[in-house]
PDB file of C-alpha atoms and ligand atoms in Angstrom:
ATOM      1  CA  MET A  26       0.000   0.000   0.000  1.00  0.00           C
ATOM      2  CA  SER A  27       1.448   3.362  -0.929  1.00  0.00           C
ATOM      3  CA  TYR A  28       1.488   6.213   1.502  1.00  0.00           C
ATOM      4  CA  PRO A  29      -0.786   9.129   0.482  1.00  0.00           C
ATOM      5  CA  ASP A  30       0.885  12.304  -0.800  1.00  0.00           C
ATOM      6  CA  LEU A  31       0.801  14.868   1.957  1.00  0.00           C
ATOM      7  CA  LYS A  32       0.802  18.623   2.277  1.00  0.00           C
ATOM      8  CA  ILE A  33       2.216  19.906   5.559  1.00  0.00           C
ATOM      9  CA  THR A  34       1.582  23.513   6.652  1.00  0.00           C
ATOM     10  CA  PHE A  35       3.281  25.093   9.652  1.00  0.00           C
ATOM     11  CA  LEU A  36       0.438  26.915  11.423  1.00  0.00           C
ATOM     12  CA  GLY A  37       2.644  28.191  14.219  1.00  0.00           C
ATOM     13  CA  THR A  38       6.314  27.896  15.162  1.00  0.00           C
ATOM     14  CA  GLY A  39       6.485  29.816  18.444  1.00  0.00           C
ATOM     15  CA  THR A  40       6.940  28.745  22.037  1.00  0.00           C
ATOM     16  CA  SER A  41       4.145  29.033  24.632  1.00  0.00           C
ATOM     17  CA  SER A  42       4.235  32.843  24.831  1.00  0.00           C
ATOM     18  CA  GLY A  43       4.340  33.339  21.058  1.00  0.00           C
ATOM     19  CA  VAL A  44       6.531  35.848  19.249  1.00  0.00           C
ATOM     20  CA  PRO A  45       6.179  38.777  19.711  1.00  0.00           C
ATOM     21  CA  MET A  46       5.656  38.234  23.404  1.00  0.00           C
ATOM     22  CA  ILE A  47       3.190  40.569  25.122  1.00  0.00           C
ATOM     23  CA  GLY A  48       4.963  43.649  26.454  1.00  0.00           C
ATOM     24  CA  CYS A  49       8.385  42.851  24.969  1.00  0.00           C
ATOM     25  CA  ASP A  50      10.403  45.447  23.031  1.00  0.00           C
ATOM     26  CA  CYS A  51      13.355  43.219  22.129  1.00  0.00           C
ATOM     27  CA  GLU A  52      14.740  43.246  18.587  1.00  0.00           C
ATOM     28  CA  VAL A  53      12.986  39.968  17.731  1.00  0.00           C
ATOM     29  CA  CYS A  54       9.589  41.007  19.097  1.00  0.00           C
ATOM     30  CA  THR A  55       9.780  44.320  17.219  1.00  0.00           C
ATOM     31  CA  SER A  56      11.269  42.875  14.005  1.00  0.00           C
ATOM     32  CA  PRO A  57       9.338  43.788  10.840  1.00  0.00           C
ATOM     33  CA  ASP A  58      10.266  40.407   9.284  1.00  0.00           C
ATOM     34  CA  LYS A  59       7.126  38.266   8.962  1.00  0.00           C
ATOM     35  CA  LYS A  60       9.229  35.204   9.790  1.00  0.00           C
ATOM     36  CA  ASP A  61       9.802  36.676  13.254  1.00  0.00           C
ATOM     37  CA  LYS A  62       6.058  36.512  13.984  1.00  0.00           C
ATOM     38  CA  ARG A  63       5.304  33.133  15.464  1.00  0.00           C
ATOM     39  CA  LEU A  64       1.961  31.794  16.657  1.00  0.00           C
ATOM     40  CA  ARG A  65       2.012  28.824  19.016  1.00  0.00           C
ATOM     41  CA  SER A  66       3.307  25.550  17.526  1.00  0.00           C
ATOM     42  CA  SER A  67       1.030  23.421  15.370  1.00  0.00           C
ATOM     43  CA  ILE A  68       0.977  21.832  11.920  1.00  0.00           C
ATOM     44  CA  LEU A  69      -1.749  20.989   9.432  1.00  0.00           C
ATOM     45  CA  VAL A  70      -1.418  17.626   7.663  1.00  0.00           C
ATOM     46  CA  GLN A  71      -3.486  17.054   4.527  1.00  0.00           C
ATOM     47  CA  SER A  72      -3.920  14.195   2.071  1.00  0.00           C
ATOM     48  CA  LYS A  73      -6.422  14.343  -0.803  1.00  0.00           C
ATOM     49  CA  THR A  74      -9.174  13.048   1.483  1.00  0.00           C
ATOM     50  CA  THR A  75      -8.108  13.770   5.063  1.00  0.00           C
ATOM     51  CA  THR A  76      -7.225  16.946   6.952  1.00  0.00           C
ATOM     52  CA  LEU A  77      -5.883  16.848  10.475  1.00  0.00           C
ATOM     53  CA  VAL A  78      -4.186  19.272  12.786  1.00  0.00           C
ATOM     54  CA  VAL A  79      -1.528  18.455  15.377  1.00  0.00           C
ATOM     55  CA  ASP A  80      -2.579  20.270  18.602  1.00  0.00           C
ATOM     56  CA  THR A  81      -5.095  23.089  19.116  1.00  0.00           C
ATOM     57  CA  THR A  82      -3.057  26.056  20.326  1.00  0.00           C
ATOM     58  CA  PRO A  83      -4.447  29.242  21.923  1.00  0.00           C
ATOM     59  CA  ASP A  84      -4.156  30.607  18.342  1.00  0.00           C
ATOM     60  CA  PHE A  85      -6.143  27.735  16.776  1.00  0.00           C
ATOM     61  CA  ARG A  86      -9.063  29.849  15.559  1.00  0.00           C
ATOM     62  CA  TYR A  87      -6.842  32.376  13.836  1.00  0.00           C
ATOM     63  CA  GLN A  88      -4.585  29.639  12.481  1.00  0.00           C
ATOM     64  CA  MET A  89      -7.560  27.934  10.806  1.00  0.00           C
ATOM     65  CA  LEU A  90      -8.772  31.244   9.369  1.00  0.00           C
ATOM     66  CA  ARG A  91      -5.315  32.236   8.182  1.00  0.00           C
ATOM     67  CA  ALA A  92      -4.722  28.880   6.463  1.00  0.00           C
ATOM     68  CA  GLY A  93      -8.293  28.810   5.077  1.00  0.00           C
ATOM     69  CA  VAL A  94      -9.118  25.411   6.592  1.00  0.00           C
ATOM     70  CA  LYS A  95     -12.814  24.911   5.882  1.00  0.00           C
ATOM     71  CA  HIS A  96     -12.919  21.237   6.678  1.00  0.00           C
ATOM     72  CA  LEU A  97     -11.140  19.424   9.509  1.00  0.00           C
ATOM     73  CA  ASP A  98     -11.430  15.692  10.192  1.00  0.00           C
ATOM     74  CA  ALA A  99      -9.355  15.298  13.326  1.00  0.00           C
ATOM     75  CA  VAL A 100      -7.036  16.716  15.946  1.00  0.00           C
ATOM     76  CA  VAL A 101      -4.034  14.668  17.057  1.00  0.00           C
ATOM     77  CA  PHE A 102      -2.504  15.801  20.340  1.00  0.00           C
ATOM     78  CA  THR A 103       1.133  15.720  21.424  1.00  0.00           C
ATOM     79  CA  HIS A 104       0.693  16.475  25.156  1.00  0.00           C
ATOM     80  CA  PRO A 105      -1.592  18.379  27.524  1.00  0.00           C
ATOM     81  CA  HIS A 106       0.315  21.623  28.061  1.00  0.00           C
ATOM     82  CA  LYS A 107      -1.889  24.677  27.628  1.00  0.00           C
ATOM     83  CA  ASP A 108      -0.120  26.014  24.529  1.00  0.00           C
ATOM     84  CA  HIS A 109      -1.069  22.740  22.779  1.00  0.00           C
ATOM     85  CA  ILE A 110      -4.692  22.278  23.891  1.00  0.00           C
ATOM     86  CA  ALA A 111      -6.144  25.705  24.754  1.00  0.00           C
ATOM     87  CA  GLY A 112      -7.865  26.304  21.402  1.00  0.00           C
ATOM     88  CA  LEU A 113      -9.889  23.083  21.410  1.00  0.00           C
ATOM     89  CA  ASP A 114     -13.219  24.805  22.131  1.00  0.00           C
ATOM     90  CA  ASP A 115     -13.099  26.424  18.687  1.00  0.00           C
ATOM     91  CA  VAL A 116     -13.587  23.113  16.866  1.00  0.00           C
ATOM     92  CA  ARG A 117     -17.268  23.997  17.429  1.00  0.00           C
ATOM     93  CA  ALA A 118     -17.241  25.798  14.107  1.00  0.00           C
ATOM     94  CA  TYR A 119     -16.434  22.524  12.349  1.00  0.00           C
ATOM     95  CA  ASN A 120     -19.177  20.753  14.335  1.00  0.00           C
ATOM     96  CA  PHE A 121     -21.724  23.300  13.114  1.00  0.00           C
ATOM     97  CA  PHE A 122     -20.942  22.727   9.449  1.00  0.00           C
ATOM     98  CA  SER A 123     -20.200  18.986   9.480  1.00  0.00           C
ATOM     99  CA  HIS A 124     -22.942  18.037  11.991  1.00  0.00           C
ATOM    100  CA  LYS A 125     -20.435  15.553  13.354  1.00  0.00           C
ATOM    101  CA  PRO A 126     -18.292  15.437  16.488  1.00  0.00           C
ATOM    102  CA  MET A 127     -14.617  16.292  16.028  1.00  0.00           C
ATOM    103  CA  GLN A 128     -12.415  13.216  16.186  1.00  0.00           C
ATOM    104  CA  ILE A 129      -9.647  13.795  18.685  1.00  0.00           C
ATOM    105  CA  PHE A 130      -6.717  11.432  19.159  1.00  0.00           C
ATOM    106  CA  VAL A 131      -5.134  11.525  22.614  1.00  0.00           C
ATOM    107  CA  ASN A 132      -3.017   9.393  24.901  1.00  0.00           C
ATOM    108  CA  ALA A 133      -4.267   8.757  28.457  1.00  0.00           C
ATOM    109  CA  LEU A 134      -2.328  11.707  29.882  1.00  0.00           C
ATOM    110  CA  THR A 135      -3.789  14.213  27.436  1.00  0.00           C
ATOM    111  CA  GLU A 136      -7.273  12.703  27.678  1.00  0.00           C
ATOM    112  CA  GLU A 137      -7.292  13.250  31.442  1.00  0.00           C
ATOM    113  CA  ALA A 138      -6.356  16.934  30.994  1.00  0.00           C
ATOM    114  CA  ILE A 139      -8.881  17.524  28.221  1.00  0.00           C
ATOM    115  CA  ARG A 140     -11.713  15.966  30.225  1.00  0.00           C
ATOM    116  CA  ARG A 141     -10.738  18.209  33.145  1.00  0.00           C
ATOM    117  CA  GLU A 142     -10.049  21.473  31.334  1.00  0.00           C
ATOM    118  CA  PHE A 143     -13.009  21.176  28.940  1.00  0.00           C
ATOM    119  CA  MET A 144     -15.270  19.517  31.523  1.00  0.00           C
ATOM    120  CA  TYR A 145     -18.375  21.306  30.183  1.00  0.00           C
ATOM    121  CA  ALA A 146     -18.012  19.499  26.831  1.00  0.00           C
ATOM    122  CA  PHE A 147     -18.363  16.152  28.605  1.00  0.00           C
ATOM    123  CA  ALA A 148     -21.137  17.132  31.085  1.00  0.00           C
ATOM    124  CA  GLU A 149     -24.288  15.012  31.420  1.00  0.00           C
ATOM    125  CA  ASN A 150     -26.553  17.951  30.736  1.00  0.00           C
ATOM    126  CA  LYS A 151     -24.969  19.944  27.995  1.00  0.00           C
ATOM    127  CA  TYR A 152     -25.958  23.470  27.130  1.00  0.00           C
ATOM    128  CA  PRO A 153     -26.337  24.280  23.427  1.00  0.00           C
ATOM    129  CA  GLY A 154     -23.358  25.285  21.310  1.00  0.00           C
ATOM    130  CA  LEU A 155     -20.753  23.198  23.114  1.00  0.00           C
ATOM    131  CA  PRO A 156     -17.922  21.590  21.211  1.00  0.00           C
ATOM    132  CA  LYS A 157     -18.724  17.997  20.269  1.00  0.00           C
ATOM    133  CA  LEU A 158     -15.714  15.786  20.734  1.00  0.00           C
ATOM    134  CA  ASN A 159     -15.179  12.103  20.097  1.00  0.00           C
ATOM    135  CA  ILE A 160     -12.180  10.763  21.964  1.00  0.00           C
ATOM    136  CA  ASN A 161      -9.984   8.148  20.286  1.00  0.00           C
ATOM    137  CA  THR A 162      -7.385   6.785  22.685  1.00  0.00           C
ATOM    138  CA  ILE A 163      -3.913   6.248  21.293  1.00  0.00           C
ATOM    139  CA  THR A 164      -0.744   4.770  22.758  1.00  0.00           C
ATOM    140  CA  SER A 165       2.703   4.447  21.243  1.00  0.00           C
ATOM    141  CA  GLU A 166       1.278   2.046  18.641  1.00  0.00           C
ATOM    142  CA  PRO A 167       0.685   3.163  15.033  1.00  0.00           C
ATOM    143  CA  PHE A 168      -2.832   4.349  14.167  1.00  0.00           C
ATOM    144  CA  VAL A 169      -4.676   5.689  11.145  1.00  0.00           C
ATOM    145  CA  VAL A 170      -6.671   8.899  10.630  1.00  0.00           C
ATOM    146  CA  GLY A 171      -8.710   8.752   7.418  1.00  0.00           C
ATOM    147  CA  ASP A 172      -6.171   7.562   4.849  1.00  0.00           C
ATOM    148  CA  ILE A 173      -3.128   8.800   6.813  1.00  0.00           C
ATOM    149  CA  PRO A 174      -1.167   6.153   8.760  1.00  0.00           C
ATOM    150  CA  ILE A 175       0.652   7.681  11.733  1.00  0.00           C
ATOM    151  CA  THR A 176       3.459   6.318  13.907  1.00  0.00           C
ATOM    152  CA  PRO A 177       3.823   7.925  17.338  1.00  0.00           C
ATOM    153  CA  VAL A 178       7.339   8.609  18.591  1.00  0.00           C
ATOM    154  CA  VAL A 179       7.570   8.930  22.371  1.00  0.00           C
ATOM    155  CA  VAL A 180       9.876  11.761  23.425  1.00  0.00           C
ATOM    156  CA  TYR A 181      10.436  13.398  26.811  1.00  0.00           C
ATOM    157  CA  HIS A 182       9.698  16.954  27.945  1.00  0.00           C
ATOM    158  CA  LEU A 183      11.646  16.843  31.224  1.00  0.00           C
ATOM    159  CA  LYS A 184       9.630  14.023  32.859  1.00  0.00           C
ATOM    160  CA  MET A 185       6.500  14.220  30.720  1.00  0.00           C
ATOM    161  CA  PRO A 186       6.142  11.807  27.804  1.00  0.00           C
ATOM    162  CA  VAL A 187       5.138  13.715  24.661  1.00  0.00           C
ATOM    163  CA  LEU A 188       4.034  12.161  21.390  1.00  0.00           C
ATOM    164  CA  GLY A 189       5.875  13.063  18.223  1.00  0.00           C
ATOM    165  CA  PHE A 190       4.331  11.769  15.011  1.00  0.00           C
ATOM    166  CA  ARG A 191       5.779  10.242  11.882  1.00  0.00           C
ATOM    167  CA  PHE A 192       3.696  10.681   8.724  1.00  0.00           C
ATOM    168  CA  GLY A 193       5.497   8.640   6.049  1.00  0.00           C
ATOM    169  CA  LYS A 194       8.616  10.601   5.083  1.00  0.00           C
ATOM    170  CA  PHE A 195       7.871  13.406   7.530  1.00  0.00           C
ATOM    171  CA  THR A 196       8.373  13.393  11.314  1.00  0.00           C
ATOM    172  CA  TYR A 197       7.157  16.116  13.666  1.00  0.00           C
ATOM    173  CA  ILE A 198       8.589  16.386  17.174  1.00  0.00           C
ATOM    174  CA  THR A 199       7.797  19.223  19.552  1.00  0.00           C
ATOM    175  CA  ASP A 200       8.396  19.920  23.248  1.00  0.00           C
ATOM    176  CA  ALA A 201      11.200  17.427  23.724  1.00  0.00           C
ATOM    177  CA  ASN A 202      14.502  17.553  25.494  1.00  0.00           C
ATOM    178  CA  PHE A 203      15.236  13.835  25.235  1.00  0.00           C
ATOM    179  CA  ILE A 204      14.680  11.114  22.635  1.00  0.00           C
ATOM    180  CA  ASP A 205      15.470   7.528  23.520  1.00  0.00           C
ATOM    181  CA  GLU A 206      17.609   5.469  21.105  1.00  0.00           C
ATOM    182  CA  ASN A 207      14.706   3.090  20.313  1.00  0.00           C
ATOM    183  CA  GLU A 208      12.461   6.023  19.433  1.00  0.00           C
ATOM    184  CA  LYS A 209      15.194   7.543  17.251  1.00  0.00           C
ATOM    185  CA  GLU A 210      15.015   4.346  15.189  1.00  0.00           C
ATOM    186  CA  LYS A 211      11.357   5.153  14.405  1.00  0.00           C
ATOM    187  CA  ILE A 212      12.413   8.539  13.020  1.00  0.00           C
ATOM    188  CA  LYS A 213      15.335   7.279  10.929  1.00  0.00           C
ATOM    189  CA  GLY A 214      14.558   7.046   7.230  1.00  0.00           C
ATOM    190  CA  SER A 215      12.373  10.182   7.354  1.00  0.00           C
ATOM    191  CA  GLU A 216      13.288  12.703   4.666  1.00  0.00           C
ATOM    192  CA  VAL A 217      12.183  15.666   6.707  1.00  0.00           C
ATOM    193  CA  VAL A 218      12.272  15.943  10.468  1.00  0.00           C
ATOM    194  CA  VAL A 219      10.974  18.788  12.590  1.00  0.00           C
ATOM    195  CA  LEU A 220      12.461  19.234  16.055  1.00  0.00           C
ATOM    196  CA  ASN A 221      11.747  21.791  18.730  1.00  0.00           C
ATOM    197  CA  ALA A 222      14.514  24.297  19.462  1.00  0.00           C
ATOM    198  CA  LEU A 223      13.622  26.901  22.067  1.00  0.00           C
ATOM    199  CA  ARG A 224      16.634  29.208  22.027  1.00  0.00           C
ATOM    200  CA  LYS A 225      20.417  29.106  21.904  1.00  0.00           C
ATOM    201  CA  GLU A 226      20.915  28.680  25.663  1.00  0.00           C
ATOM    202  CA  LYS A 227      20.259  25.351  27.344  1.00  0.00           C
ATOM    203  CA  HIS A 228      16.792  24.807  28.862  1.00  0.00           C
ATOM    204  CA  VAL A 229      15.457  22.277  31.366  1.00  0.00           C
ATOM    205  CA  SER A 230      12.656  20.827  29.184  1.00  0.00           C
ATOM    206  CA  HIS A 231      13.310  21.889  25.576  1.00  0.00           C
ATOM    207  CA  PHE A 232      16.153  21.223  23.159  1.00  0.00           C
ATOM    208  CA  SER A 233      18.392  24.208  22.629  1.00  0.00           C
ATOM    209  CA  LEU A 234      19.298  25.078  19.035  1.00  0.00           C
ATOM    210  CA  HIS A 235      22.667  23.397  19.486  1.00  0.00           C
ATOM    211  CA  GLU A 236      21.075  20.185  20.804  1.00  0.00           C
ATOM    212  CA  ALA A 237      18.473  20.116  18.031  1.00  0.00           C
ATOM    213  CA  VAL A 238      21.181  20.544  15.363  1.00  0.00           C
ATOM    214  CA  ALA A 239      23.155  17.673  16.915  1.00  0.00           C
ATOM    215  CA  ILE A 240      20.129  15.345  16.950  1.00  0.00           C
ATOM    216  CA  ALA A 241      19.148  16.251  13.398  1.00  0.00           C
ATOM    217  CA  GLY A 242      22.712  15.404  12.370  1.00  0.00           C
ATOM    218  CA  GLU A 243      22.600  12.112  14.230  1.00  0.00           C
ATOM    219  CA  LEU A 244      19.274  11.165  12.611  1.00  0.00           C
ATOM    220  CA  ASN A 245      20.926  11.677   9.226  1.00  0.00           C
ATOM    221  CA  VAL A 246      17.837  13.142   7.546  1.00  0.00           C
ATOM    222  CA  SER A 247      18.088  15.151   4.357  1.00  0.00           C
ATOM    223  CA  THR A 248      16.231  18.168   5.748  1.00  0.00           C
ATOM    224  CA  ALA A 249      15.549  19.417   9.266  1.00  0.00           C
ATOM    225  CA  TYR A 250      13.365  22.294  10.424  1.00  0.00           C
ATOM    226  CA  PHE A 251      13.179  23.727  13.918  1.00  0.00           C
ATOM    227  CA  THR A 252      10.036  24.927  15.677  1.00  0.00           C
ATOM    228  CA  HIS A 253       8.625  26.043  19.087  1.00  0.00           C
ATOM    229  CA  MET A 254      11.000  29.000  19.203  1.00  0.00           C
ATOM    230  CA  SER A 255      11.184  31.752  21.774  1.00  0.00           C
ATOM    231  CA  HIS A 256      12.079  35.395  21.123  1.00  0.00           C
ATOM    232  CA  GLN A 257      15.389  34.505  22.784  1.00  0.00           C
ATOM    233  CA  MET A 258      16.342  32.500  19.674  1.00  0.00           C
ATOM    234  CA  GLY A 259      17.251  35.699  17.834  1.00  0.00           C
ATOM    235  CA  LYS A 260      16.004  36.914  14.468  1.00  0.00           C
ATOM    236  CA  HIS A 261      15.035  34.287  11.904  1.00  0.00           C
ATOM    237  CA  GLU A 262      17.372  35.571   9.225  1.00  0.00           C
ATOM    238  CA  ASP A 263      20.398  35.935  11.525  1.00  0.00           C
ATOM    239  CA  VAL A 264      20.014  32.478  13.072  1.00  0.00           C
ATOM    240  CA  ASN A 265      19.380  30.718   9.750  1.00  0.00           C
ATOM    241  CA  LYS A 266      22.742  31.943   8.452  1.00  0.00           C
ATOM    242  CA  THR A 267      24.521  30.054  11.222  1.00  0.00           C
ATOM    243  CA  LEU A 268      22.857  26.674  10.507  1.00  0.00           C
ATOM    244  CA  PRO A 269      24.103  23.742   8.404  1.00  0.00           C
ATOM    245  CA  ALA A 270      22.882  23.861   4.778  1.00  0.00           C
ATOM    246  CA  ASN A 271      20.158  21.235   5.262  1.00  0.00           C
ATOM    247  CA  MET A 272      18.717  22.782   8.439  1.00  0.00           C
ATOM    248  CA  GLN A 273      16.519  25.844   8.874  1.00  0.00           C
ATOM    249  CA  LEU A 274      14.241  27.504  11.349  1.00  0.00           C
ATOM    250  CA  ALA A 275      10.651  26.840  10.276  1.00  0.00           C
ATOM    251  CA  TRP A 276       8.295  29.792   9.926  1.00  0.00           C
ATOM    252  CA  ASP A 277       4.548  30.320  10.096  1.00  0.00           C
ATOM    253  CA  GLY A 278       3.024  29.531   6.715  1.00  0.00           C
ATOM    254  CA  LEU A 279       5.845  27.253   5.513  1.00  0.00           C
ATOM    255  CA  VAL A 280       4.352  24.528   3.293  1.00  0.00           C
ATOM    256  CA  LEU A 281       6.008  21.197   2.488  1.00  0.00           C
ATOM    257  CA  LEU A 282       4.684  19.087  -0.372  1.00  0.00           C
ATOM    258  CA  ASP A 283       5.333  15.475  -1.319  1.00  0.00           C
ATOM    259  CA  LYS A 284       6.844  15.384  -4.782  1.00  0.00           C
TER     260      LYS A 284
HETATM  261 ZN1  LIG B 320      11.007  39.814  22.867  1.00  0.00          ZN
HETATM  262 ZN1  LIG B 321       4.764  23.761  23.993  1.00  0.00          ZN
END
């Protein structure tokens, strides 16, 4: 069976506070370069018949409007931190038009947080206009959304397990500071890998730029992009110049297409 051709769109490439950060006058937050404007991290994955989003950030509504996403089949979640789940309520718009619940794919950890933080959506007596959600529980085993087979890659965000996802030749990892050797094997053979890189300085729960470059090198992929960046990373253009030829900082609106 051949893997469907995919279109990947970076909906956001910023860390939890976004770039610019509220109240900040640094050179990155005030940069006129569009590539220095980063919504919270998320990607859109589309085949001819299936559209899914990885995470619903606090910017989800605007990200869907900006990318013109009129139809969404599913949300696949990496982990329950607020910058990855906060926008979930806004799937209501898709419920209205499709008359179907939104399919959400979560591991047990994320399911627990979603049931707690969006408690009203799971209440016995629901008031009108609530988001309709259908929970699909996933583990580290491969699963399928529509016609898109997906392999989870378990990475660590300090002590929290986070799911990365491999979609054929493309692997998306966010919010990691550690990837086990066995999990690296699942990524190997990807043509494009996305890794989180928060900033140049070391951080307790995110890869630094230096660490992300080293892992991308070790994985021996032809192209690497970095995401989940803070304003402390520096300006897009300046940082890109310092990277190996096959590695770049991702930017909001970047589209990758299967040949
Ligand atoms: Zn700033
Ligand atoms: Zn995050």
